[in-house]
Amino acid sequence: ILRGSEARPHLKPYMASLQLDGQHVCGGFLIAEQWVLSAAHCTEETDGKLFQVLLGAHSLTEPEPHKRLYQVRAQFPHNGSNVHNNKDDLLLLQLEEKAELNSDVQVLPFQRENRDVAVDTVCEVAGWGTIDHSGKRPDKLQQLQLPVISRDVCNHRTRHDGTITENMMCTDSRRKDTCKGDSGGPLVCDGVAEGVVTAGSRVCGNYKKPAIYTRIAPYAEWIDSVMASADG
Ligand SMILES: O=C(O)c1[nH]c2ccc(F)cc2c1NC(=O)[C@H]1C[C@@H]1c1ccccc1
């Protein structure tokens, strides 16, 4: 998160840190007791290893009352996701067991009505991604409020040049922006997850390259079917 601020500790109890060998790789969020939603690109360099999911955390390193690292039983990248573009960039992770819900670990509802969020709506994003152009990594969760911009503006020749589909949405990226390590986290508008930060490599903090999110509503049926199919 570039030019954001430290989040109020444990006030985003749905936030997850996807880790490999104790290192934060991507964000994610709890959508059901045993399920976390994130971005498929985040699995690109894991050569088949499963993530571990840290829940209940504010600091990535300090001991905290309800902080707990969960093993992952299975990972389900969306079939349409691929390394060449941002299409269908979603990843479902089934935890080895149901997360213990408490004041620091809670599920976040996601939008099921497939209708665009109104332009200029101010939404919120959070993450443990890079906080400056030197690539500095924060220990504590950062947050930021960002306005939604229209798909037409985002698709302008000088911006993302027609690559933003109706299953994606954008926020302004002038100075304040998401960045590497924030991918997989939720874009929260009026308390509901409307998007997932895409994890394709992207420049951060450049107004000519707005942040791109996978809209969740178009994938509600996919999410429900994967959760129903996997045991439990
Ligand atoms: O965040 C992303 O956009 C993104 N997209 C990916 C694609 C493949 C992939 F193997 C990883 C990623 C990845 N995450 C990262 O590189 C994370 C490791 C870097 C990081 C940044 C800040 C704080 C901690 C760690």
mmCIF file of C-alpha atoms and ligand atoms in Angstrom:
data_model
loop_
_atom_site.group_PDB
_atom_site.id
_atom_site.type_symbol
_atom_site.label_atom_id
_atom_site.label_comp_id
_atom_site.label_asym_id
_atom_site.label_seq_id
_atom_site.Cartn_x
_atom_site.Cartn_y
_atom_site.Cartn_z
ATOM 1 C CA ILE A 1 0.000 0.000 0.000
ATOM 2 C CA LEU A 2 1.623 3.260 -1.164
ATOM 3 C CA ARG A 3 0.891 6.389 0.903
ATOM 4 C CA GLY A 4 -1.675 4.717 3.124
ATOM 5 C CA SER A 5 -1.690 4.528 6.918
ATOM 6 C CA GLU A 6 -1.422 1.817 9.545
ATOM 7 C CA ALA A 7 -4.792 0.096 9.942
ATOM 8 C CA ARG A 8 -6.490 0.145 13.343
ATOM 9 C CA PRO A 9 -5.290 -3.173 14.791
ATOM 10 C CA HIS A 10 -7.703 -6.079 14.206
ATOM 11 C CA LEU A 11 -10.469 -3.869 12.759
ATOM 12 C CA LYS A 12 -10.176 -5.792 9.481
ATOM 13 C CA PRO A 13 -10.498 -9.278 11.024
ATOM 14 C CA TYR A 14 -11.133 -10.845 7.601
ATOM 15 C CA MET A 15 -7.597 -10.068 6.348
ATOM 16 C CA ALA A 16 -5.290 -12.993 5.583
ATOM 17 C CA SER A 17 -1.574 -13.166 4.802
ATOM 18 C CA LEU A 18 -0.672 -15.948 2.352
ATOM 19 C CA GLN A 19 2.782 -17.162 3.315
ATOM 20 C CA LEU A 20 5.513 -19.489 2.094
ATOM 21 C CA ASP A 21 8.300 -20.465 4.515
ATOM 22 C CA GLY A 22 7.139 -17.744 6.909
ATOM 23 C CA GLN A 23 7.254 -15.018 4.253
ATOM 24 C CA HIS A 24 4.227 -12.910 3.238
ATOM 25 C CA VAL A 25 3.523 -13.389 -0.480
ATOM 26 C CA CYS A 26 -0.003 -12.094 -1.055
ATOM 27 C CA GLY A 27 -3.111 -10.904 0.718
ATOM 28 C CA GLY A 28 -6.424 -12.702 0.941
ATOM 29 C CA PHE A 29 -9.573 -12.653 3.012
ATOM 30 C CA LEU A 30 -11.877 -15.036 4.860
ATOM 31 C CA ILE A 31 -15.144 -15.603 2.947
ATOM 32 C CA ALA A 32 -16.293 -18.626 5.023
ATOM 33 C CA GLU A 33 -14.976 -20.429 8.116
ATOM 34 C CA GLN A 34 -12.805 -22.774 6.063
ATOM 35 C CA TRP A 35 -12.252 -20.667 2.926
ATOM 36 C CA VAL A 36 -10.002 -17.775 1.912
ATOM 37 C CA LEU A 37 -10.256 -15.851 -1.387
ATOM 38 C CA SER A 38 -7.130 -14.451 -3.049
ATOM 39 C CA ALA A 39 -5.539 -14.004 -6.499
ATOM 40 C CA ALA A 40 -4.450 -16.862 -8.784
ATOM 41 C CA HIS A 41 -1.254 -15.102 -9.991
ATOM 42 C CA CYS A 42 0.090 -15.422 -6.444
ATOM 43 C CA THR A 43 0.673 -19.141 -7.041
ATOM 44 C CA GLU A 44 2.914 -18.519 -10.074
ATOM 45 C CA GLU A 45 6.267 -18.923 -8.365
ATOM 46 C CA THR A 46 5.300 -21.392 -5.669
ATOM 47 C CA ASP A 47 6.163 -24.453 -7.862
ATOM 48 C CA GLY A 48 3.208 -26.396 -6.505
ATOM 49 C CA LYS A 49 3.849 -25.729 -2.788
ATOM 50 C CA LEU A 50 0.749 -24.895 -0.741
ATOM 51 C CA PHE A 51 0.509 -21.566 1.087
ATOM 52 C CA GLN A 52 0.072 -21.224 4.795
ATOM 53 C CA VAL A 53 -2.598 -18.703 5.838
ATOM 54 C CA LEU A 54 -2.058 -16.284 8.722
ATOM 55 C CA LEU A 55 -5.310 -15.059 10.301
ATOM 56 C CA GLY A 56 -5.979 -12.697 13.203
ATOM 57 C CA ALA A 57 -2.811 -10.695 12.555
ATOM 58 C CA HIS A 58 -1.955 -7.007 12.623
ATOM 59 C CA SER A 59 1.839 -7.360 12.912
ATOM 60 C CA LEU A 60 3.452 -10.073 10.786
ATOM 61 C CA THR A 61 6.120 -10.731 13.427
ATOM 62 C CA GLU A 62 4.860 -9.862 16.931
ATOM 63 C CA PRO A 63 2.846 -12.284 19.066
ATOM 64 C CA GLU A 64 -0.868 -11.310 19.134
ATOM 65 C CA PRO A 65 -3.787 -12.868 21.053
ATOM 66 C CA HIS A 66 -5.710 -14.446 18.154
ATOM 67 C CA LYS A 67 -2.965 -14.721 15.543
ATOM 68 C CA ARG A 68 -2.828 -18.212 14.047
ATOM 69 C CA LEU A 69 -1.169 -19.843 11.030
ATOM 70 C CA TYR A 70 -3.465 -22.303 9.220
ATOM 71 C CA GLN A 71 -2.412 -25.093 6.930
ATOM 72 C CA VAL A 72 -4.124 -25.253 3.552
ATOM 73 C CA ARG A 73 -5.878 -28.478 2.501
ATOM 74 C CA ALA A 74 -6.328 -27.483 -1.170
ATOM 75 C CA GLN A 75 -5.944 -24.517 -3.517
ATOM 76 C CA PHE A 76 -8.356 -23.847 -6.409
ATOM 77 C CA PRO A 77 -7.110 -21.284 -8.971
ATOM 78 C CA HIS A 78 -9.873 -20.279 -11.402
ATOM 79 C CA ASN A 79 -9.571 -22.307 -14.617
ATOM 80 C CA GLY A 80 -9.532 -19.161 -16.721
ATOM 81 C CA SER A 81 -6.542 -17.642 -14.888
ATOM 82 C CA ASN A 82 -3.275 -17.586 -16.823
ATOM 83 C CA VAL A 83 0.142 -15.928 -16.761
ATOM 84 C CA HIS A 84 -0.526 -13.761 -19.816
ATOM 85 C CA ASN A 85 -3.307 -11.501 -18.516
ATOM 86 C CA ASN A 86 -5.455 -10.551 -15.541
ATOM 87 C CA LYS A 87 -8.483 -12.650 -16.543
ATOM 88 C CA ASP A 88 -10.201 -14.736 -13.845
ATOM 89 C CA ASP A 89 -7.379 -13.919 -11.399
ATOM 90 C CA LEU A 90 -9.007 -15.645 -8.404
ATOM 91 C CA LEU A 91 -7.744 -18.326 -6.012
ATOM 92 C CA LEU A 92 -9.806 -20.183 -3.412
ATOM 93 C CA LEU A 93 -7.929 -21.775 -0.514
ATOM 94 C CA GLN A 94 -9.541 -24.439 1.639
ATOM 95 C CA LEU A 95 -8.061 -24.388 5.143
ATOM 96 C CA GLU A 96 -7.091 -27.675 6.775
ATOM 97 C CA GLU A 97 -9.796 -26.964 9.391
ATOM 98 C CA LYS A 98 -12.453 -24.340 10.124
ATOM 99 C CA ALA A 99 -10.918 -21.097 11.357
ATOM 100 C CA GLU A 100 -11.668 -20.284 14.954
ATOM 101 C CA LEU A 101 -13.777 -17.090 14.721
ATOM 102 C CA ASN A 102 -13.258 -14.391 17.351
ATOM 103 C CA SER A 103 -12.827 -10.606 17.687
ATOM 104 C CA ASP A 104 -9.749 -10.728 15.401
ATOM 105 C CA VAL A 105 -10.939 -13.397 12.935
ATOM 106 C CA GLN A 106 -14.187 -12.807 11.067
ATOM 107 C CA VAL A 107 -15.723 -13.579 7.671
ATOM 108 C CA LEU A 108 -16.256 -10.718 5.168
ATOM 109 C CA PRO A 109 -19.381 -10.920 2.969
ATOM 110 C CA PHE A 110 -18.834 -10.510 -0.763
ATOM 111 C CA GLN A 111 -21.089 -8.848 -3.344
ATOM 112 C CA ARG A 112 -23.411 -11.275 -5.158
ATOM 113 C CA GLU A 113 -25.395 -8.732 -7.208
ATOM 114 C CA ASN A 114 -23.631 -8.284 -10.544
ATOM 115 C CA ARG A 115 -23.838 -4.513 -10.910
ATOM 116 C CA ASP A 116 -20.921 -2.058 -11.206
ATOM 117 C CA VAL A 117 -19.992 -0.055 -8.108
ATOM 118 C CA ALA A 118 -20.843 3.601 -8.849
ATOM 119 C CA VAL A 119 -17.977 5.724 -10.170
ATOM 120 C CA ASP A 120 -16.376 7.910 -7.442
ATOM 121 C CA THR A 121 -17.512 5.502 -4.682
ATOM 122 C CA VAL A 122 -14.734 5.610 -2.065
ATOM 123 C CA CYS A 123 -13.737 2.057 -1.181
ATOM 124 C CA GLU A 124 -11.058 0.693 1.145
ATOM 125 C CA VAL A 125 -8.121 -1.652 0.538
ATOM 126 C CA ALA A 126 -5.616 -3.075 3.027
ATOM 127 C CA GLY A 127 -2.473 -5.158 2.905
ATOM 128 C CA TRP A 128 1.100 -5.899 3.929
ATOM 129 C CA GLY A 129 2.410 -5.009 0.459
ATOM 130 C CA THR A 130 5.215 -2.573 -0.338
ATOM 131 C CA ILE A 131 4.808 0.920 1.122
ATOM 132 C CA ASP A 132 7.298 2.907 -0.991
ATOM 133 C CA HIS A 133 9.123 2.841 -4.318
ATOM 134 C CA SER A 134 12.195 1.277 -2.726
ATOM 135 C CA GLY A 135 10.036 -1.803 -2.079
ATOM 136 C CA LYS A 136 9.998 -1.377 1.701
ATOM 137 C CA ARG A 137 7.831 -4.038 3.348
ATOM 138 C CA PRO A 138 5.669 -3.119 6.397
ATOM 139 C CA ASP A 139 5.367 -5.266 9.487
ATOM 140 C CA LYS A 140 1.885 -3.904 10.327
ATOM 141 C CA LEU A 141 -1.252 -3.959 8.187
ATOM 142 C CA GLN A 142 -1.676 -0.785 6.092
ATOM 143 C CA GLN A 143 -4.938 0.617 4.713
ATOM 144 C CA LEU A 144 -6.067 3.123 2.117
ATOM 145 C CA GLN A 145 -9.286 4.667 0.786
ATOM 146 C CA LEU A 146 -9.504 4.886 -3.002
ATOM 147 C CA PRO A 147 -12.192 6.171 -5.390
ATOM 148 C CA VAL A 148 -13.609 3.876 -8.072
ATOM 149 C CA ILE A 149 -13.009 5.158 -11.619
ATOM 150 C CA SER A 150 -15.061 4.288 -14.693
ATOM 151 C CA ARG A 151 -14.153 1.342 -16.853
ATOM 152 C CA ASP A 152 -14.081 3.672 -19.880
ATOM 153 C CA VAL A 153 -11.430 5.877 -18.269
ATOM 154 C CA CYS A 154 -9.508 2.802 -17.119
ATOM 155 C CA ASN A 155 -9.683 1.368 -20.647
ATOM 156 C CA HIS A 156 -8.421 4.541 -22.294
ATOM 157 C CA ARG A 157 -5.590 4.057 -24.805
ATOM 158 C CA THR A 158 -3.214 5.892 -22.409
ATOM 159 C CA ARG A 159 -4.321 3.777 -19.389
ATOM 160 C CA HIS A 160 -5.031 0.020 -19.679
ATOM 161 C CA ASP A 161 -5.971 0.311 -23.357
ATOM 162 C CA GLY A 162 -9.064 -1.866 -23.576
ATOM 163 C CA THR A 163 -7.842 -4.750 -21.382
ATOM 164 C CA ILE A 164 -10.334 -4.098 -18.531
ATOM 165 C CA THR A 165 -13.239 -6.527 -18.973
ATOM 166 C CA GLU A 166 -16.685 -6.243 -17.380
ATOM 167 C CA ASN A 167 -15.361 -8.691 -14.739
ATOM 168 C CA MET A 168 -12.789 -6.121 -13.614
ATOM 169 C CA MET A 169 -12.941 -2.692 -11.994
ATOM 170 C CA CYS A 170 -10.403 0.072 -11.338
ATOM 171 C CA THR A 171 -9.489 2.655 -8.724
ATOM 172 C CA ASP A 172 -7.494 5.840 -9.071
ATOM 173 C CA SER A 173 -3.729 5.300 -8.690
ATOM 174 C CA ARG A 174 -2.405 8.865 -8.545
ATOM 175 C CA ARG A 175 0.079 8.663 -5.650
ATOM 176 C CA LYS A 176 -2.033 6.492 -3.341
ATOM 177 C CA ASP A 177 -2.182 2.923 -4.647
ATOM 178 C CA THR A 178 -1.992 -0.792 -3.982
ATOM 179 C CA CYS A 179 1.349 -2.428 -4.744
ATOM 180 C CA LYS A 180 3.231 -5.737 -4.792
ATOM 181 C CA GLY A 181 2.195 -7.905 -1.869
ATOM 182 C CA ASP A 182 -1.279 -6.357 -1.632
ATOM 183 C CA SER A 183 -2.639 -8.600 -4.364
ATOM 184 C CA GLY A 184 -5.354 -10.994 -3.323
ATOM 185 C CA GLY A 185 -6.718 -8.572 -0.752
ATOM 186 C CA PRO A 186 -10.309 -7.270 -0.883
ATOM 187 C CA LEU A 187 -11.582 -3.928 -2.198
ATOM 188 C CA VAL A 188 -14.279 -3.172 0.405
ATOM 189 C CA CYS A 189 -17.087 -0.749 -0.476
ATOM 190 C CA ASP A 190 -19.728 -0.071 2.205
ATOM 191 C CA GLY A 191 -18.638 -3.113 4.205
ATOM 192 C CA VAL A 192 -18.889 -5.577 1.321
ATOM 193 C CA ALA A 193 -16.032 -7.105 -0.706
ATOM 194 C CA GLU A 194 -16.586 -5.937 -4.308
ATOM 195 C CA GLY A 195 -13.169 -6.802 -5.759
ATOM 196 C CA VAL A 196 -9.894 -8.683 -5.321
ATOM 197 C CA VAL A 197 -6.592 -6.864 -6.004
ATOM 198 C CA THR A 198 -5.190 -8.454 -9.170
ATOM 199 C CA ALA A 199 -1.697 -9.915 -8.896
ATOM 200 C CA GLY A 200 -0.367 -9.393 -12.363
ATOM 201 C CA SER A 201 2.842 -7.385 -12.322
ATOM 202 C CA ARG A 202 1.940 -3.736 -12.456
ATOM 203 C CA VAL A 203 3.622 -0.399 -11.779
ATOM 204 C CA CYS A 204 2.320 1.221 -8.567
ATOM 205 C CA GLY A 205 1.465 4.855 -7.873
ATOM 206 C CA ASN A 206 1.377 5.959 -11.505
ATOM 207 C CA TYR A 207 -1.872 7.743 -12.400
ATOM 208 C CA LYS A 208 -1.598 6.386 -15.935
ATOM 209 C CA LYS A 209 -1.925 2.798 -14.656
ATOM 210 C CA PRO A 210 -4.955 2.586 -12.338
ATOM 211 C CA ALA A 211 -5.218 -0.333 -9.913
ATOM 212 C CA ILE A 212 -7.134 -3.300 -11.303
ATOM 213 C CA TYR A 213 -9.450 -5.588 -9.311
ATOM 214 C CA THR A 214 -11.274 -8.755 -10.220
ATOM 215 C CA ARG A 215 -14.974 -8.065 -9.537
ATOM 216 C CA ILE A 216 -16.358 -10.795 -7.262
ATOM 217 C CA ALA A 217 -20.084 -10.801 -8.127
ATOM 218 C CA PRO A 218 -19.598 -12.423 -11.573
ATOM 219 C CA TYR A 219 -17.829 -15.319 -9.828
ATOM 220 C CA ALA A 220 -20.320 -15.923 -6.990
ATOM 221 C CA GLU A 221 -21.539 -19.149 -8.597
ATOM 222 C CA TRP A 222 -17.978 -20.398 -9.171
ATOM 223 C CA ILE A 223 -17.123 -19.652 -5.531
ATOM 224 C CA ASP A 224 -20.255 -21.451 -4.275
ATOM 225 C CA SER A 225 -19.636 -24.477 -6.502
ATOM 226 C CA VAL A 226 -16.004 -24.903 -5.427
ATOM 227 C CA MET A 227 -16.943 -24.573 -1.741
ATOM 228 C CA ALA A 228 -19.798 -27.060 -2.186
ATOM 229 C CA SER A 229 -17.711 -29.566 -4.202
ATOM 230 C CA ALA A 230 -14.759 -29.794 -1.830
ATOM 231 C CA ASP A 231 -15.551 -31.942 1.175
ATOM 232 C CA GLY A 232 -16.886 -29.972 4.085
HETATM 233 O O1 LIG B 1 1.636 -8.976 -4.954
HETATM 234 C C1 LIG B 1 1.644 -9.263 -6.161
HETATM 235 O O2 LIG B 1 1.135 -8.569 -7.074
HETATM 236 C C2 LIG B 1 2.253 -10.507 -6.576
HETATM 237 N N1 LIG B 1 2.010 -11.062 -7.783
HETATM 238 C C3 LIG B 1 2.730 -12.209 -7.836
HETATM 239 C C4 LIG B 1 2.856 -13.142 -8.837
HETATM 240 C C5 LIG B 1 3.663 -14.220 -8.644
HETATM 241 C C6 LIG B 1 4.327 -14.367 -7.435
HETATM 242 F F1 LIG B 1 5.096 -15.437 -7.283
HETATM 243 C C7 LIG B 1 4.241 -13.461 -6.409
HETATM 244 C C8 LIG B 1 3.428 -12.379 -6.634
HETATM 245 C C9 LIG B 1 3.113 -11.283 -5.832
HETATM 246 N N2 LIG B 1 3.563 -11.014 -4.545
HETATM 247 C C10 LIG B 1 4.894 -10.734 -4.342
HETATM 248 O O3 LIG B 1 5.682 -10.607 -5.232
HETATM 249 C C11 LIG B 1 5.302 -10.572 -2.928
HETATM 250 C C12 LIG B 1 6.603 -11.133 -2.504
HETATM 251 C C13 LIG B 1 6.347 -9.691 -2.552
HETATM 252 C C14 LIG B 1 6.113 -8.898 -1.344
HETATM 253 C C15 LIG B 1 5.875 -7.562 -1.477
HETATM 254 C C16 LIG B 1 5.652 -6.802 -0.341
HETATM 255 C C17 LIG B 1 5.665 -7.380 0.924
HETATM 256 C C18 LIG B 1 5.895 -8.736 1.025
HETATM 257 C C19 LIG B 1 6.104 -9.509 -0.103
#
